[in-house]
mmCIF file of C-alpha atoms in Angstrom:
data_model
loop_
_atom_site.group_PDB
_atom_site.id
_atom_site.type_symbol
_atom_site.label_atom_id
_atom_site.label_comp_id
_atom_site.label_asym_id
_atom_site.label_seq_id
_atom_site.Cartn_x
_atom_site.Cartn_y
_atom_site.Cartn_z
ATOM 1 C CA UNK A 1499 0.000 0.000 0.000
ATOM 2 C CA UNK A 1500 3.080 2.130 0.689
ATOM 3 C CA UNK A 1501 4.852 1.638 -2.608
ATOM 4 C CA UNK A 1502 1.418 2.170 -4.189
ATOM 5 C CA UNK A 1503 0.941 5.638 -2.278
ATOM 6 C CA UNK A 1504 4.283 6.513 -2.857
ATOM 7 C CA UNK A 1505 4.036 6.518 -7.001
ATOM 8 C CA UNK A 1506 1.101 7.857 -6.771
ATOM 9 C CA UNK A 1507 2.138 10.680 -5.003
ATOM 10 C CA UNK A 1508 4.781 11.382 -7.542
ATOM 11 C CA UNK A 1509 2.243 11.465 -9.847
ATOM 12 C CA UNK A 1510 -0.120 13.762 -8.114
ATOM 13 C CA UNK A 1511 2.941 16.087 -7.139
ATOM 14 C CA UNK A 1512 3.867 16.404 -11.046
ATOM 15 C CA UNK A 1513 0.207 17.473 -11.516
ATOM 16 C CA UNK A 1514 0.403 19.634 -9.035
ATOM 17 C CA UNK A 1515 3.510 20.879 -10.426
ATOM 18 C CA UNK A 1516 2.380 21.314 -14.013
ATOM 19 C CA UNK A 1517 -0.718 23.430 -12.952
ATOM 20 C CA UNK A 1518 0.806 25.718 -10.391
ATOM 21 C CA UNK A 1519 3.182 26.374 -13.481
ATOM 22 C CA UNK A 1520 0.827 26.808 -15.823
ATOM 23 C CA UNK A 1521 -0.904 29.092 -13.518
ATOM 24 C CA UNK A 1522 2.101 31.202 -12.750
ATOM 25 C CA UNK A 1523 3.173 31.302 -16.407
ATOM 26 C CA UNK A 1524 -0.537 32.820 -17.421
ATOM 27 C CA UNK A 1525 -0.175 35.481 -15.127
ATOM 28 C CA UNK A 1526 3.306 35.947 -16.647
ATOM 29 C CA UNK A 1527 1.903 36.180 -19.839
ATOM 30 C CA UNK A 1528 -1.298 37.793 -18.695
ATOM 31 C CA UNK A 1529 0.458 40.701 -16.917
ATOM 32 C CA UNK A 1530 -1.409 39.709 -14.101
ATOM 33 C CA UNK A 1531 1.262 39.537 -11.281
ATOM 34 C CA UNK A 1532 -0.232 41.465 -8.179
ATOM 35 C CA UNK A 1533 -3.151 43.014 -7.542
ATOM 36 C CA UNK A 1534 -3.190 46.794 -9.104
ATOM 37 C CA UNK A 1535 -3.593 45.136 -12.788
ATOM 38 C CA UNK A 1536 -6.765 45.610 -13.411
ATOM 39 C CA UNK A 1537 -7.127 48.642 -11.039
ATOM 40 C CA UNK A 1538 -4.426 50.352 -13.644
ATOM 41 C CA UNK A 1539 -6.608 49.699 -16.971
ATOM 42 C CA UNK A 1540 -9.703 51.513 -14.893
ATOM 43 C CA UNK A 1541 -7.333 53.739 -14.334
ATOM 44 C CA UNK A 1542 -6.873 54.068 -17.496
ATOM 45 C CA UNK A 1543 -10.183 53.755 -19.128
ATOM 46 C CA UNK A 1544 -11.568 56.826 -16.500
ATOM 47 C CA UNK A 1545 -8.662 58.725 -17.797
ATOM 48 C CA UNK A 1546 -9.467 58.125 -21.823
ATOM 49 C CA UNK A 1547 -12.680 58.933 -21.142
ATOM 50 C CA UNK A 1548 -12.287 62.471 -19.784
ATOM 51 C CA UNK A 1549 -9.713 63.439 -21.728
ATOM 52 C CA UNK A 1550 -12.018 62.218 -24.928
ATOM 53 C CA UNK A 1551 -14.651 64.246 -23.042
ATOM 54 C CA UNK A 1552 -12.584 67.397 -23.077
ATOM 55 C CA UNK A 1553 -11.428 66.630 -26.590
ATOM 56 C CA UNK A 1554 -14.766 66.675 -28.022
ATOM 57 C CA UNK A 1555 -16.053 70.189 -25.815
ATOM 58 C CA UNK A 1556 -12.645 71.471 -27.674
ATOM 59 C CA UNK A 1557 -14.031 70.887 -30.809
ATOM 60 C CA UNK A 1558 -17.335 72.078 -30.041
ATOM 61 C CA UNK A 1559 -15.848 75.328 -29.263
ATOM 62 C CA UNK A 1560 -13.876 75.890 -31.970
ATOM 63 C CA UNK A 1561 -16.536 74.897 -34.653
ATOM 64 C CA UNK A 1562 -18.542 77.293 -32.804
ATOM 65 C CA UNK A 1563 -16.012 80.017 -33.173
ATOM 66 C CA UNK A 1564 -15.481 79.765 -37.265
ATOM 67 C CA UNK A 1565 -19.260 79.275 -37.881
ATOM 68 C CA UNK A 1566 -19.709 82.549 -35.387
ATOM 69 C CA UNK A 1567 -16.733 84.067 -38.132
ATOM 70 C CA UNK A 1568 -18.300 83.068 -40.933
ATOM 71 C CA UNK A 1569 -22.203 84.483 -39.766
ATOM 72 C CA UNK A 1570 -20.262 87.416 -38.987
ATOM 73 C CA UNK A 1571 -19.232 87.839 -42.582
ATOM 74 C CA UNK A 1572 -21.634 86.714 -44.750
ATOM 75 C CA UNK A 1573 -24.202 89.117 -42.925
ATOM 76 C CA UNK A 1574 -22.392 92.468 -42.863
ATOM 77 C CA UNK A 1575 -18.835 91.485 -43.755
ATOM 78 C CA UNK A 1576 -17.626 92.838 -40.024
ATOM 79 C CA UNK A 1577 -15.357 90.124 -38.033
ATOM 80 C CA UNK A 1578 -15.747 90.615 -34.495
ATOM 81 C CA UNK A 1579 -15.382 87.465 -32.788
ATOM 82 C CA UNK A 1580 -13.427 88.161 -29.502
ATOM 83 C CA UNK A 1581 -12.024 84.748 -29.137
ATOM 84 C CA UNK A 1582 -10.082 85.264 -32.288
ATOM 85 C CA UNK A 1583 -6.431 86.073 -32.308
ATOM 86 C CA UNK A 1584 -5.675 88.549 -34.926
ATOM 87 C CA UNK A 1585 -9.286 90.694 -34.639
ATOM 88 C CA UNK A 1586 -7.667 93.679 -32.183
ATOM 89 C CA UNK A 1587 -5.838 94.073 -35.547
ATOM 90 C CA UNK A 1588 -8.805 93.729 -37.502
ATOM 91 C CA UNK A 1589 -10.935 96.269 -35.219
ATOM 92 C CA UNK A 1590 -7.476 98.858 -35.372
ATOM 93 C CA UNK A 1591 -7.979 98.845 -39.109
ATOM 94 C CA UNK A 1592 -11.526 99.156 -39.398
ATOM 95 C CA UNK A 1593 -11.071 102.511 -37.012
ATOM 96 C CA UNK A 1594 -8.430 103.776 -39.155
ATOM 97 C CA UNK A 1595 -10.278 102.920 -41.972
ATOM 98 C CA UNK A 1596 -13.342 105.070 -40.176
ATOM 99 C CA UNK A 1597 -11.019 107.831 -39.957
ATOM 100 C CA UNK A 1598 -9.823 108.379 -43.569
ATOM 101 C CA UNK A 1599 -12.839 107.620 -44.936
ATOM 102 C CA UNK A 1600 -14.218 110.740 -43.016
ATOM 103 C CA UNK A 1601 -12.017 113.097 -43.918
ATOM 104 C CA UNK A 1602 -12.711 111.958 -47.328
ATOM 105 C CA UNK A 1603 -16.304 113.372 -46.793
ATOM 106 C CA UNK A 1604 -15.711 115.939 -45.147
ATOM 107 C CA UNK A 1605 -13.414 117.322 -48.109
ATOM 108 C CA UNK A 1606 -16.004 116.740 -50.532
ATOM 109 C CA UNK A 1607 -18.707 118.177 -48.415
ATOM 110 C CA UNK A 1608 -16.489 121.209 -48.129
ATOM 111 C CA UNK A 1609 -15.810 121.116 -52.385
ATOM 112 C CA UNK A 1610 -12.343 120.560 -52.049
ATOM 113 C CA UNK A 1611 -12.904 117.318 -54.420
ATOM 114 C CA UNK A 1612 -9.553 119.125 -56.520
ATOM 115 C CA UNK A 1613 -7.710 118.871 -53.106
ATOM 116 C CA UNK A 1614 -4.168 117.262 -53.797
ATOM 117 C CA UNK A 1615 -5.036 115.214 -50.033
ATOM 118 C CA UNK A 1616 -7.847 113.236 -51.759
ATOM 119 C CA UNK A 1617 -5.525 110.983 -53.776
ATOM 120 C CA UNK A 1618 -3.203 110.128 -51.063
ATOM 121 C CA UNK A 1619 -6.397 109.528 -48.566
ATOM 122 C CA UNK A 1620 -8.040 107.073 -51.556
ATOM 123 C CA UNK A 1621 -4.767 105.420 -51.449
ATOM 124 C CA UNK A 1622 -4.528 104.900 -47.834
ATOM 125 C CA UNK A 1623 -7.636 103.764 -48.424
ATOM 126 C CA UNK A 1624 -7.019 101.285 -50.395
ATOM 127 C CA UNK A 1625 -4.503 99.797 -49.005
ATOM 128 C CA UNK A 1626 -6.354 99.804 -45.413
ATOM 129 C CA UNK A 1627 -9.351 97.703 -47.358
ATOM 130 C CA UNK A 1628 -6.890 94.882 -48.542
ATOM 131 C CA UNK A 1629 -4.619 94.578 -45.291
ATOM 132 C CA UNK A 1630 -8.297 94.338 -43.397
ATOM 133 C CA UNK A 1631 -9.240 91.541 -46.076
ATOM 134 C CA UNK A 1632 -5.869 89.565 -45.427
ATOM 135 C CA UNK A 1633 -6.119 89.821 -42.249
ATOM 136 C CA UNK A 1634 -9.496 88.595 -42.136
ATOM 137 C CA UNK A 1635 -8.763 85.856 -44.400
ATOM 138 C CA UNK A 1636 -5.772 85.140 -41.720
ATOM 139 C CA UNK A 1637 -8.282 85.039 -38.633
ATOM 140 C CA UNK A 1638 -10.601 82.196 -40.544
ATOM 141 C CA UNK A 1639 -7.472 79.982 -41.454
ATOM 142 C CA UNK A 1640 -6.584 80.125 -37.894
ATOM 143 C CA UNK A 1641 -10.363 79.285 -36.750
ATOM 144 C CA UNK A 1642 -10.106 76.075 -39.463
ATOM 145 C CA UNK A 1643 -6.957 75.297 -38.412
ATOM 146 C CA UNK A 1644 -7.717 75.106 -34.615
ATOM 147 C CA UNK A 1645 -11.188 73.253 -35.366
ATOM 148 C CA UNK A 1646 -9.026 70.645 -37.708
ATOM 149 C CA UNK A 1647 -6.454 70.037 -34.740
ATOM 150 C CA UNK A 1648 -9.408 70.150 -32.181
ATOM 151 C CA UNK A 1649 -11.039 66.838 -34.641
ATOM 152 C CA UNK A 1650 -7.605 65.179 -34.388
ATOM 153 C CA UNK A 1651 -7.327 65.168 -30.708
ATOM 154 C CA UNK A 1652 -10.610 63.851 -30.969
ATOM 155 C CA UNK A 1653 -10.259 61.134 -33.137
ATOM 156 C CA UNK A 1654 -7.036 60.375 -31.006
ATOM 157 C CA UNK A 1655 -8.970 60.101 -27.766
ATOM 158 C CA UNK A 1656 -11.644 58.058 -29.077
ATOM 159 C CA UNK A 1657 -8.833 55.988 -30.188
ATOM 160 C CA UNK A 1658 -6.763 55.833 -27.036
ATOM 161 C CA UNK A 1659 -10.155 55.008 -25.142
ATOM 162 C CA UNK A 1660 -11.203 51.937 -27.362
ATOM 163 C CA UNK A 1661 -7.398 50.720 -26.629
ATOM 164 C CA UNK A 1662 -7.946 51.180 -23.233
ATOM 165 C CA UNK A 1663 -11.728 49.740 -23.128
ATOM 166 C CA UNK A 1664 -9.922 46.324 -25.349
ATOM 167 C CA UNK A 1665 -7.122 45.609 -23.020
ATOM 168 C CA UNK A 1666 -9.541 46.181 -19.799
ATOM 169 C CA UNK A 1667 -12.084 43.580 -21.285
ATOM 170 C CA UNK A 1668 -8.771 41.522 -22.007
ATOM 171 C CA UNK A 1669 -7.684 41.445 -18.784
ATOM 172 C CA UNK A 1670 -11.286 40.857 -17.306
ATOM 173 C CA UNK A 1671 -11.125 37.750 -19.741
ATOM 174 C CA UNK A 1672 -7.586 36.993 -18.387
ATOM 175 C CA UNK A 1673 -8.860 37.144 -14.632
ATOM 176 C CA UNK A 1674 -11.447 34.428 -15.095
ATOM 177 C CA UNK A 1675 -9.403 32.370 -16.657
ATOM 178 C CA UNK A 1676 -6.980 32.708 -13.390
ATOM 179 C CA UNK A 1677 -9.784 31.773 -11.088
ATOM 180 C CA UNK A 1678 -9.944 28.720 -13.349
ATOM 181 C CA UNK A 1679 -6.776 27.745 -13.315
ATOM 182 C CA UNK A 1680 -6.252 28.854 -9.761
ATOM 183 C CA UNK A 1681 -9.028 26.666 -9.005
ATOM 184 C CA UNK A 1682 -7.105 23.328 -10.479
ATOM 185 C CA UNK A 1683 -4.350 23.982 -8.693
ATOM 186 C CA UNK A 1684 -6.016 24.144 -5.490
ATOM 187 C CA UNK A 1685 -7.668 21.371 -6.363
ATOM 188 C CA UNK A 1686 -4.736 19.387 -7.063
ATOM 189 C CA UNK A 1687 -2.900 20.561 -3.955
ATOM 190 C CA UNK A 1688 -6.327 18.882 -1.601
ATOM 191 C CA UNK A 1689 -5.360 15.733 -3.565
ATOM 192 C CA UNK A 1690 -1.694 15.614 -3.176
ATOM 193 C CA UNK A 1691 -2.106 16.669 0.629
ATOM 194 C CA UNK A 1692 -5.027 14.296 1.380
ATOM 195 C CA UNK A 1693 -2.669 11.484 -0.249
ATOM 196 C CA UNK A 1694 0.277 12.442 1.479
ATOM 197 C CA UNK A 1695 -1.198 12.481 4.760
ATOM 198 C CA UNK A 1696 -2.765 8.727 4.212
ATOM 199 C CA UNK A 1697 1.184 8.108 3.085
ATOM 200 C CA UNK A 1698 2.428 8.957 6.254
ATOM 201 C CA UNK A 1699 -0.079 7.237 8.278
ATOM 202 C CA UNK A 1700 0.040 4.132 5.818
ATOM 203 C CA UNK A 1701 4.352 4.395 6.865
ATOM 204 C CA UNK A 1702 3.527 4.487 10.347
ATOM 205 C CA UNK A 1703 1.557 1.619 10.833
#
């Protein structure tokens, strides 16, 4: 009964063995060693998602600032969003423009329409008209440039969040199948204990 318990002990210890390997090996594999695993992926996750939700209220806000632009222009031609960079500039010329365009009327109101000032104030005038146009033009490139960046972080956050969603659902896949192989190996260690303890008393006797 001895010699009996005794190879069949070795052969219960090799299972054993072979499943507390196989265990140790998944979580290897599994990137499952300790107990702040899956805490890291929420971790994770929480963080995609409020980064994705900031990323998207970006993008909101700058579509809202070149359609505001555009409104602005095809109704009276004026471009006044604040949030802009570049419309201080805009507004300077537009008051300058204000001014010479005055004094333009107020020599022909006076009949000085021969005055040699006219010319040089039409000119200034001119010129005032196309810097406010390129600048304009400069102010709703930057508005489409920030609202294409603004769709990029987007799309990148959705991105990085999907990752993160995938590996969390991996690992919640990887964690039941540790219970399952944690469970054969504690099953094999009741067997290879209860066996070795009947050994003992079996040597005993």
């Amino acid at each position: 009964a001895s010699d009996w318990l005794g190879d069949k002990l070795g052969n219960l210890r090799a299972s054993l063995e072979n499943s507390e390997r196989a265990l140790s090996e998944f979580r290897i594999r599994s990137n499952l060693i300790g107990v702040t695993g899956d805490a890291t992926q929420v971790q994770r996750v929480t963080a995609s998602e409020s980064e994705l939700i900031s990323a998207r209220a970006a993008l909101s806000g700058a579509r809202a600032r070149l359609a505001t632009a555009e409104a602005q222009l095809r109704s009276d031609g004026e471009l006044a969003i604040a949030e802009a960079n570049g419309v201080p500039l805009i507004q300077a010329l537009k008051a300058e423009q204000f001014r010479v365009e005055r004094r333009i009327q107020e020599l022909i109101d006076d009949g000085a329409t021969l005055s040699a000032e006219l010319p040089n104030l039409r000119s200034q005038l001119a010129a005032i008209r196309q810097q406010t146009d390129l600048a304009t033009r400069r102010v709703v490139e930057s508005l489409t440039a920030e609202v294409e960046i603004a769709a990029l972080r987007e799309k990148n956050s959705a991105g990085a969040l999907a990752e993160a969603r995938q590996r969390l659902e991996e690992a919640n896949k990887a964690r039941v199948q540790e219970a399952q192989l944690e469970r054969e190996a504690a099953a094999n260690r009741a067997i290879y204990e209860s066996y070795l303890a009947r050994y003992k008393q079996t040597i005993e006797l």
